[in-house]
GROMACS .gro file of C-alpha atoms in nm:
model
  342
    1UNK     CA    1   0.764  -4.196   4.409
    2UNK     CA    2   0.419  -4.028   4.287
    3UNK     CA    3   0.545  -3.671   4.335
    4UNK     CA    4   0.890  -3.761   4.148
    5UNK     CA    5   0.649  -3.852   3.852
    6UNK     CA    6   0.467  -3.552   3.824
    7UNK     CA    7   0.775  -3.335   3.850
    8UNK     CA    8   0.935  -3.543   3.560
    9UNK     CA    9   0.625  -3.512   3.351
   10UNK     CA   10   0.603  -3.127   3.459
   11UNK     CA   11   0.953  -3.111   3.280
   12UNK     CA   12   0.863  -3.318   3.023
   13UNK     CA   13   0.598  -3.098   2.930
   14UNK     CA   14   0.806  -2.774   3.014
   15UNK     CA   15   1.037  -2.891   2.696
   16UNK     CA   16   0.779  -2.967   2.493
   17UNK     CA   17   0.618  -2.630   2.502
   18UNK     CA   18   0.961  -2.453   2.493
   19UNK     CA   19   0.995  -2.678   2.182
   20UNK     CA   20   0.690  -2.583   2.022
   21UNK     CA   21   0.726  -2.225   2.080
   22UNK     CA   22   1.089  -2.192   1.927
   23UNK     CA   23   0.907  -2.349   1.613
   24UNK     CA   24   0.669  -2.110   1.579
   25UNK     CA   25   0.884  -1.814   1.633
   26UNK     CA   26   1.113  -1.966   1.393
   27UNK     CA   27   0.838  -1.975   1.140
   28UNK     CA   28   0.744  -1.643   1.222
   29UNK     CA   29   1.025  -1.515   1.168
   30UNK     CA   30   1.043  -1.613   0.802
   31UNK     CA   31   1.064  -1.298   0.552
   32UNK     CA   32   0.751  -1.456   0.324
   33UNK     CA   33   0.527  -1.501   0.685
   34UNK     CA   34   0.632  -1.156   0.824
   35UNK     CA   35   0.533  -1.016   0.511
   36UNK     CA   36   0.221  -1.180   0.501
   37UNK     CA   37   0.092  -1.105   0.853
   38UNK     CA   38   0.204  -0.776   0.809
   39UNK     CA   39  -0.061  -0.726   0.519
   40UNK     CA   40  -0.316  -0.915   0.703
   41UNK     CA   41  -0.304  -0.660   1.007
   42UNK     CA   42  -0.256  -0.328   0.795
   43UNK     CA   43  -0.570  -0.439   0.607
   44UNK     CA   44  -0.734  -0.573   0.878
   45UNK     CA   45  -0.679  -0.196   1.108
   46UNK     CA   46  -0.769   0.007   0.728
   47UNK     CA   47  -1.062  -0.199   0.689
   48UNK     CA   48  -1.231  -0.179   1.059
   49UNK     CA   49  -1.214   0.186   1.094
   50UNK     CA   50  -1.305   0.277   0.717
   51UNK     CA   51  -1.616   0.034   0.757
   52UNK     CA   52  -1.695   0.165   1.073
   53UNK     CA   53  -1.676   0.521   0.973
   54UNK     CA   54  -1.922   0.394   0.688
   55UNK     CA   55  -2.183   0.182   0.943
   56UNK     CA   56  -2.244   0.535   1.165
   57UNK     CA   57  -2.290   0.696   0.840
   58UNK     CA   58  -2.551   0.466   0.726
   59UNK     CA   59  -2.685   0.341   1.067
   60UNK     CA   60  -2.702   0.680   1.202
   61UNK     CA   61  -2.927   0.842   0.945
   62UNK     CA   62  -2.602   1.141   0.860
   63UNK     CA   63  -2.669   1.245   1.247
   64UNK     CA   64  -2.358   1.032   1.396
   65UNK     CA   65  -2.173   1.031   1.030
   66UNK     CA   66  -2.116   1.202   0.734
   67UNK     CA   67  -1.987   1.154   0.352
   68UNK     CA   68  -1.684   1.337   0.546
   69UNK     CA   69  -1.639   1.138   0.823
   70UNK     CA   70  -1.603   0.783   0.583
   71UNK     CA   71  -1.301   0.967   0.414
   72UNK     CA   72  -1.193   1.040   0.736
   73UNK     CA   73  -1.226   0.703   0.862
   74UNK     CA   74  -1.057   0.518   0.552
   75UNK     CA   75  -0.781   0.798   0.485
   76UNK     CA   76  -0.678   0.767   0.847
   77UNK     CA   77  -0.730   0.393   0.919
   78UNK     CA   78  -0.447   0.371   0.581
   79UNK     CA   79  -0.235   0.610   0.762
   80UNK     CA   80  -0.221   0.360   1.070
   81UNK     CA   81  -0.204   0.081   0.852
   82UNK     CA   82   0.127   0.194   0.736
   83UNK     CA   83   0.257   0.233   1.050
   84UNK     CA   84   0.161  -0.104   1.140
   85UNK     CA   85   0.368  -0.285   0.860
   86UNK     CA   86   0.508  -0.044   0.663
   87UNK     CA   87   0.913  -0.134   0.763
   88UNK     CA   88   0.772  -0.492   0.720
   89UNK     CA   89   0.557  -0.548   0.402
   90UNK     CA   90   0.551  -0.198   0.262
   91UNK     CA   91   0.219  -0.185   0.393
   92UNK     CA   92   0.047  -0.253   0.062
   93UNK     CA   93  -0.277  -0.316   0.175
   94UNK     CA   94  -0.407  -0.308  -0.189
   95UNK     CA   95  -0.431  -0.570  -0.474
   96UNK     CA   96  -0.376  -0.308  -0.745
   97UNK     CA   97  -0.064  -0.165  -0.535
   98UNK     CA   98   0.096  -0.473  -0.500
   99UNK     CA   99   0.016  -0.611  -0.895
  100UNK     CA  100   0.194  -0.307  -1.012
  101UNK     CA  101   0.480  -0.326  -0.810
  102UNK     CA  102   0.535  -0.650  -0.974
  103UNK     CA  103   0.454  -0.552  -1.313
  104UNK     CA  104   0.676  -0.293  -1.283
  105UNK     CA  105   0.997  -0.537  -1.122
  106UNK     CA  106   0.957  -0.364  -0.766
  107UNK     CA  107   0.882  -0.682  -0.583
  108UNK     CA  108   0.937  -1.046  -0.741
  109UNK     CA  109   0.634  -1.227  -0.824
  110UNK     CA  110   0.636  -1.482  -0.563
  111UNK     CA  111   0.546  -1.233  -0.332
  112UNK     CA  112   0.232  -1.190  -0.545
  113UNK     CA  113   0.016  -1.464  -0.333
  114UNK     CA  114   0.123  -1.412   0.032
  115UNK     CA  115   0.045  -1.056  -0.006
  116UNK     CA  116  -0.244  -1.065  -0.180
  117UNK     CA  117  -0.393  -1.328   0.059
  118UNK     CA  118  -0.323  -1.161   0.398
  119UNK     CA  119  -0.486  -0.851   0.215
  120UNK     CA  120  -0.782  -1.019   0.177
  121UNK     CA  121  -0.802  -1.232   0.466
  122UNK     CA  122  -0.756  -0.907   0.687
  123UNK     CA  123  -0.987  -0.769   0.514
  124UNK     CA  124  -1.276  -1.066   0.532
  125UNK     CA  125  -1.191  -1.044   0.909
  126UNK     CA  126  -1.273  -0.643   0.941
  127UNK     CA  127  -1.562  -0.721   0.781
  128UNK     CA  128  -1.678  -1.007   1.023
  129UNK     CA  129  -1.548  -0.749   1.289
  130UNK     CA  130  -1.753  -0.507   1.152
  131UNK     CA  131  -2.040  -0.666   1.138
  132UNK     CA  132  -2.059  -0.840   1.493
  133UNK     CA  133  -2.005  -0.502   1.687
  134UNK     CA  134  -2.266  -0.299   1.491
  135UNK     CA  135  -2.537  -0.635   1.470
  136UNK     CA  136  -2.787  -0.455   1.691
  137UNK     CA  137  -2.761  -0.115   1.507
  138UNK     CA  138  -2.812  -0.308   1.152
  139UNK     CA  139  -3.082  -0.495   1.267
  140UNK     CA  140  -3.266  -0.206   1.431
  141UNK     CA  141  -3.218  -0.030   1.092
  142UNK     CA  142  -3.376  -0.284   0.865
  143UNK     CA  143  -3.603  -0.407   1.112
  144UNK     CA  144  -3.469  -0.733   1.117
  145UNK     CA  145  -3.391  -0.768   0.714
  146UNK     CA  146  -3.085  -0.790   0.515
  147UNK     CA  147  -3.110  -0.571   0.198
  148UNK     CA  148  -2.907  -0.477  -0.057
  149UNK     CA  149  -3.135  -0.214  -0.226
  150UNK     CA  150  -3.421   0.038  -0.103
  151UNK     CA  151  -3.396   0.303   0.162
  152UNK     CA  152  -3.308  -0.015   0.402
  153UNK     CA  153  -3.069  -0.131   0.263
  154UNK     CA  154  -2.708  -0.210   0.482
  155UNK     CA  155  -2.485  -0.397   0.229
  156UNK     CA  156  -2.318  -0.073   0.112
  157UNK     CA  157  -2.183  -0.056   0.455
  158UNK     CA  158  -1.953  -0.335   0.359
  159UNK     CA  159  -1.916  -0.263   0.000
  160UNK     CA  160  -1.918  -0.033  -0.271
  161UNK     CA  161  -2.227  -0.024  -0.528
  162UNK     CA  162  -2.318   0.192  -0.827
  163UNK     CA  163  -2.557   0.485  -0.801
  164UNK     CA  164  -2.819   0.544  -1.028
  165UNK     CA  165  -2.657   0.826  -1.223
  166UNK     CA  166  -2.368   0.574  -1.354
  167UNK     CA  167  -2.360   0.307  -1.656
  168UNK     CA  168  -2.161   0.029  -1.598
  169UNK     CA  169  -1.864   0.135  -1.803
  170UNK     CA  170  -1.861   0.507  -1.702
  171UNK     CA  171  -1.777   0.334  -1.328
  172UNK     CA  172  -1.531   0.145  -1.493
  173UNK     CA  173  -1.375   0.430  -1.585
  174UNK     CA  174  -1.419   0.610  -1.270
  175UNK     CA  175  -1.228   0.274  -1.112
  176UNK     CA  176  -0.942   0.299  -1.342
  177UNK     CA  177  -0.864   0.710  -1.318
  178UNK     CA  178  -0.889   0.696  -0.963
  179UNK     CA  179  -0.664   0.409  -0.927
  180UNK     CA  180  -0.452   0.584  -1.151
  181UNK     CA  181  -0.426   0.871  -0.984
  182UNK     CA  182  -0.372   0.710  -0.667
  183UNK     CA  183  -0.084   0.527  -0.801
  184UNK     CA  184   0.038   0.824  -0.957
  185UNK     CA  185   0.114   1.004  -0.637
  186UNK     CA  186   0.225   0.725  -0.411
  187UNK     CA  187   0.514   0.711  -0.674
  188UNK     CA  188   0.520   1.081  -0.616
  189UNK     CA  189   0.499   1.075  -0.217
  190UNK     CA  190   0.802   0.799  -0.208
  191UNK     CA  191   1.077   0.892  -0.483
  192UNK     CA  192   1.375   0.976  -0.282
  193UNK     CA  193   1.531   1.114  -0.624
  194UNK     CA  194   1.258   1.371  -0.644
  195UNK     CA  195   1.060   1.550  -0.382
  196UNK     CA  196   0.901   1.278  -0.174
  197UNK     CA  197   0.737   1.336   0.160
  198UNK     CA  198   0.951   1.411   0.464
  199UNK     CA  199   1.081   1.101   0.642
  200UNK     CA  200   0.830   1.030   0.897
  201UNK     CA  201   0.557   1.198   0.779
  202UNK     CA  202   0.495   0.921   0.475
  203UNK     CA  203   0.234   0.738   0.619
  204UNK     CA  204   0.033   1.106   0.714
  205UNK     CA  205   0.093   1.184   0.372
  206UNK     CA  206  -0.060   0.854   0.238
  207UNK     CA  207  -0.335   0.924   0.514
  208UNK     CA  208  -0.437   1.245   0.352
  209UNK     CA  209  -0.436   1.142  -0.016
  210UNK     CA  210  -0.688   0.883   0.041
  211UNK     CA  211  -0.898   1.144   0.234
  212UNK     CA  212  -0.903   1.380  -0.057
  213UNK     CA  213  -0.962   1.122  -0.365
  214UNK     CA  214  -1.262   1.025  -0.177
  215UNK     CA  215  -1.344   1.396  -0.128
  216UNK     CA  216  -1.291   1.504  -0.485
  217UNK     CA  217  -1.376   1.244  -0.703
  218UNK     CA  218  -1.550   0.963  -0.511
  219UNK     CA  219  -1.908   1.009  -0.565
  220UNK     CA  220  -1.941   0.859  -0.873
  221UNK     CA  221  -1.845   0.471  -0.792
  222UNK     CA  222  -1.795   0.503  -0.425
  223UNK     CA  223  -1.358   0.513  -0.485
  224UNK     CA  224  -1.319   0.115  -0.403
  225UNK     CA  225  -0.998   0.183  -0.593
  226UNK     CA  226  -0.873  -0.150  -0.406
  227UNK     CA  227  -0.976  -0.551  -0.495
  228UNK     CA  228  -0.930  -0.585  -0.111
  229UNK     CA  229  -1.152  -0.328   0.001
  230UNK     CA  230  -1.410  -0.425  -0.215
  231UNK     CA  231  -1.405  -0.824  -0.294
  232UNK     CA  232  -1.360  -0.954   0.051
  233UNK     CA  233  -1.660  -0.762   0.264
  234UNK     CA  234  -1.866  -0.878  -0.040
  235UNK     CA  235  -1.811  -1.200   0.008
  236UNK     CA  236  -1.901  -1.158   0.340
  237UNK     CA  237  -2.258  -0.996   0.326
  238UNK     CA  238  -2.313  -1.300   0.072
  239UNK     CA  239  -2.248  -1.546   0.334
  240UNK     CA  240  -2.374  -1.382   0.629
  241UNK     CA  241  -2.741  -1.309   0.502
  242UNK     CA  242  -2.740  -1.081   0.216
  243UNK     CA  243  -2.733  -1.336  -0.029
  244UNK     CA  244  -2.612  -1.325  -0.397
  245UNK     CA  245  -2.791  -1.009  -0.460
  246UNK     CA  246  -2.465  -0.861  -0.395
  247UNK     CA  247  -2.313  -1.027  -0.686
  248UNK     CA  248  -2.595  -0.924  -0.942
  249UNK     CA  249  -2.849  -0.726  -0.747
  250UNK     CA  250  -3.126  -0.597  -0.938
  251UNK     CA  251  -3.080  -0.274  -1.113
  252UNK     CA  252  -3.220   0.029  -0.887
  253UNK     CA  253  -3.484   0.228  -1.079
  254UNK     CA  254  -3.387   0.284  -1.460
  255UNK     CA  255  -3.001   0.248  -1.330
  256UNK     CA  256  -2.856  -0.073  -1.555
  257UNK     CA  257  -2.555  -0.061  -1.408
  258UNK     CA  258  -2.645  -0.208  -1.106
  259UNK     CA  259  -2.638  -0.557  -1.243
  260UNK     CA  260  -2.296  -0.704  -1.203
  261UNK     CA  261  -2.101  -0.466  -1.103
  262UNK     CA  262  -1.888  -0.685  -0.833
  263UNK     CA  263  -1.592  -0.734  -1.109
  264UNK     CA  264  -1.546  -0.431  -1.181
  265UNK     CA  265  -1.370  -0.297  -0.823
  266UNK     CA  266  -1.143  -0.597  -0.924
  267UNK     CA  267  -1.066  -0.588  -1.241
  268UNK     CA  268  -1.029  -0.196  -1.282
  269UNK     CA  269  -0.795  -0.101  -1.037
  270UNK     CA  270  -0.502  -0.311  -1.085
  271UNK     CA  271  -0.537  -0.197  -1.468
  272UNK     CA  272  -0.563   0.170  -1.279
  273UNK     CA  273  -0.271   0.140  -1.076
  274UNK     CA  274  -0.055   0.007  -1.365
  275UNK     CA  275  -0.139   0.238  -1.602
  276UNK     CA  276  -0.034   0.553  -1.295
  277UNK     CA  277   0.298   0.438  -1.249
  278UNK     CA  278   0.395   0.362  -1.614
  279UNK     CA  279   0.309   0.734  -1.648
  280UNK     CA  280   0.511   0.868  -1.389
  281UNK     CA  281   0.771   0.657  -1.435
  282UNK     CA  282   0.770   0.785  -1.829
  283UNK     CA  283   0.705   1.113  -1.780
  284UNK     CA  284   0.897   1.234  -1.452
  285UNK     CA  285   1.082   0.946  -1.329
  286UNK     CA  286   1.311   0.957  -1.663
  287UNK     CA  287   1.314   1.350  -1.650
  288UNK     CA  288   1.494   1.367  -1.294
  289UNK     CA  289   1.837   1.430  -1.304
  290UNK     CA  290   2.084   1.147  -1.229
  291UNK     CA  291   2.403   1.186  -1.032
  292UNK     CA  292   2.722   1.023  -1.164
  293UNK     CA  293   2.833   0.740  -0.911
  294UNK     CA  294   3.189   0.723  -0.868
  295UNK     CA  295   3.389   0.437  -0.776
  296UNK     CA  296   3.616   0.484  -0.435
  297UNK     CA  297   3.908   0.588  -0.598
  298UNK     CA  298   3.805   0.755  -0.916
  299UNK     CA  299   3.868   1.149  -0.915
  300UNK     CA  300   3.673   1.456  -1.036
  301UNK     CA  301   3.822   1.705  -1.301
  302UNK     CA  302   3.897   1.924  -1.010
  303UNK     CA  303   4.085   1.689  -0.820
  304UNK     CA  304   4.325   1.657  -1.133
  305UNK     CA  305   4.411   2.002  -1.079
  306UNK     CA  306   4.711   1.992  -0.865
  307UNK     CA  307   5.057   2.214  -0.833
  308UNK     CA  308   5.312   2.068  -1.013
  309UNK     CA  309   5.658   2.196  -0.773
  310UNK     CA  310   6.032   2.074  -0.933
  311UNK     CA  311   6.172   1.845  -0.661
  312UNK     CA  312   6.484   2.047  -0.668
  313UNK     CA  313   6.306   2.373  -0.528
  314UNK     CA  314   6.202   2.345  -0.128
  315UNK     CA  315   6.052   2.623   0.076
  316UNK     CA  316   5.838   2.724   0.287
  317UNK     CA  317   5.534   2.904   0.269
  318UNK     CA  318   5.685   3.205   0.384
  319UNK     CA  319   5.962   3.225   0.119
  320UNK     CA  320   5.925   3.327  -0.220
  321UNK     CA  321   6.047   3.131  -0.453
  322UNK     CA  322   6.349   3.141  -0.734
  323UNK     CA  323   6.083   3.126  -0.995
  324UNK     CA  324   5.735   3.085  -1.115
  325UNK     CA  325   5.590   2.761  -1.008
  326UNK     CA  326   5.436   2.619  -1.302
  327UNK     CA  327   5.087   2.527  -1.239
  328UNK     CA  328   4.938   2.258  -1.489
  329UNK     CA  329   4.653   2.003  -1.495
  330UNK     CA  330   4.782   1.642  -1.410
  331UNK     CA  331   4.729   1.374  -1.640
  332UNK     CA  332   4.408   1.184  -1.574
  333UNK     CA  333   4.456   0.857  -1.359
  334UNK     CA  334   4.413   0.490  -1.535
  335UNK     CA  335   4.167   0.381  -1.282
  336UNK     CA  336   3.972   0.689  -1.270
  337UNK     CA  337   3.612   0.565  -1.339
  338UNK     CA  338   3.314   0.752  -1.378
  339UNK     CA  339   2.969   0.566  -1.372
  340UNK     CA  340   2.686   0.711  -1.469
  341UNK     CA  341   2.371   0.594  -1.284
  342UNK     CA  342   2.121   0.492  -1.568
   0.00000   0.00000   0.00000
């Protein structure tokens, strides 16, 4: 009896587990959930690789890392992120890109919250992971103090801060311009009607684009160019012990731009990405010649040119006809419609 009861309970538990797994699988198969998870995972991978490269540069005293290494870390981090979720959510990994896609009608606004939430959570978790991986190195480097400014500052591992030579509004314009360049080039890379990257190489080309932007234009503001890259890690440092100075740090030396810089990487990139997208569509997209589309039963002008042979004349190709055959264009068919693509 006892053995039969245990077998019955085991069967019941097995059915409950199977039912639970089926429900979870059904939820995960929903499009919005898959896109959320795609943005979460791709952003996490990109940020772990990128922040880790910054940690090597800061904590390794330029012996174990370099500015070039940071650009390569973020660039190839983006490449891995695109491979992670490119066919699921598009792997935006960037709230500015998501905003532009919605604003230009390429994606419905109802997806915007799920995309941004996935990006922010992935970025926050990546900052926490980086902190745990480099915890002892951070403690050793900063002598146990979590500093935002000074020679022992480590907050810059996670978020961007303006250098001494920049002002707040110059930094704002810098972020607008850099994100505009990013979106402009993203449209060019993925535009099937122009000269896109070869199929299968898009992830690598986009990663190279990120790397080149950092190498060429990154020194002024740290090229955040992404609210999802800057705000969540900054918030992590706020709760992890760096304090409120990550949002309102005192300006370094004579620079007045350090205070309240935090909002610029949140506001400037969406504005820049939107402007970059508009510029591409107006100056490049509208000038690309569009091929006309035809209905299946339509004919071209060449198709209308046929040889008309009188029914009374019958001959084989090896026999010369008794009189010349008239060749004239046939009248256009009534169901021939040429559709122009706008």
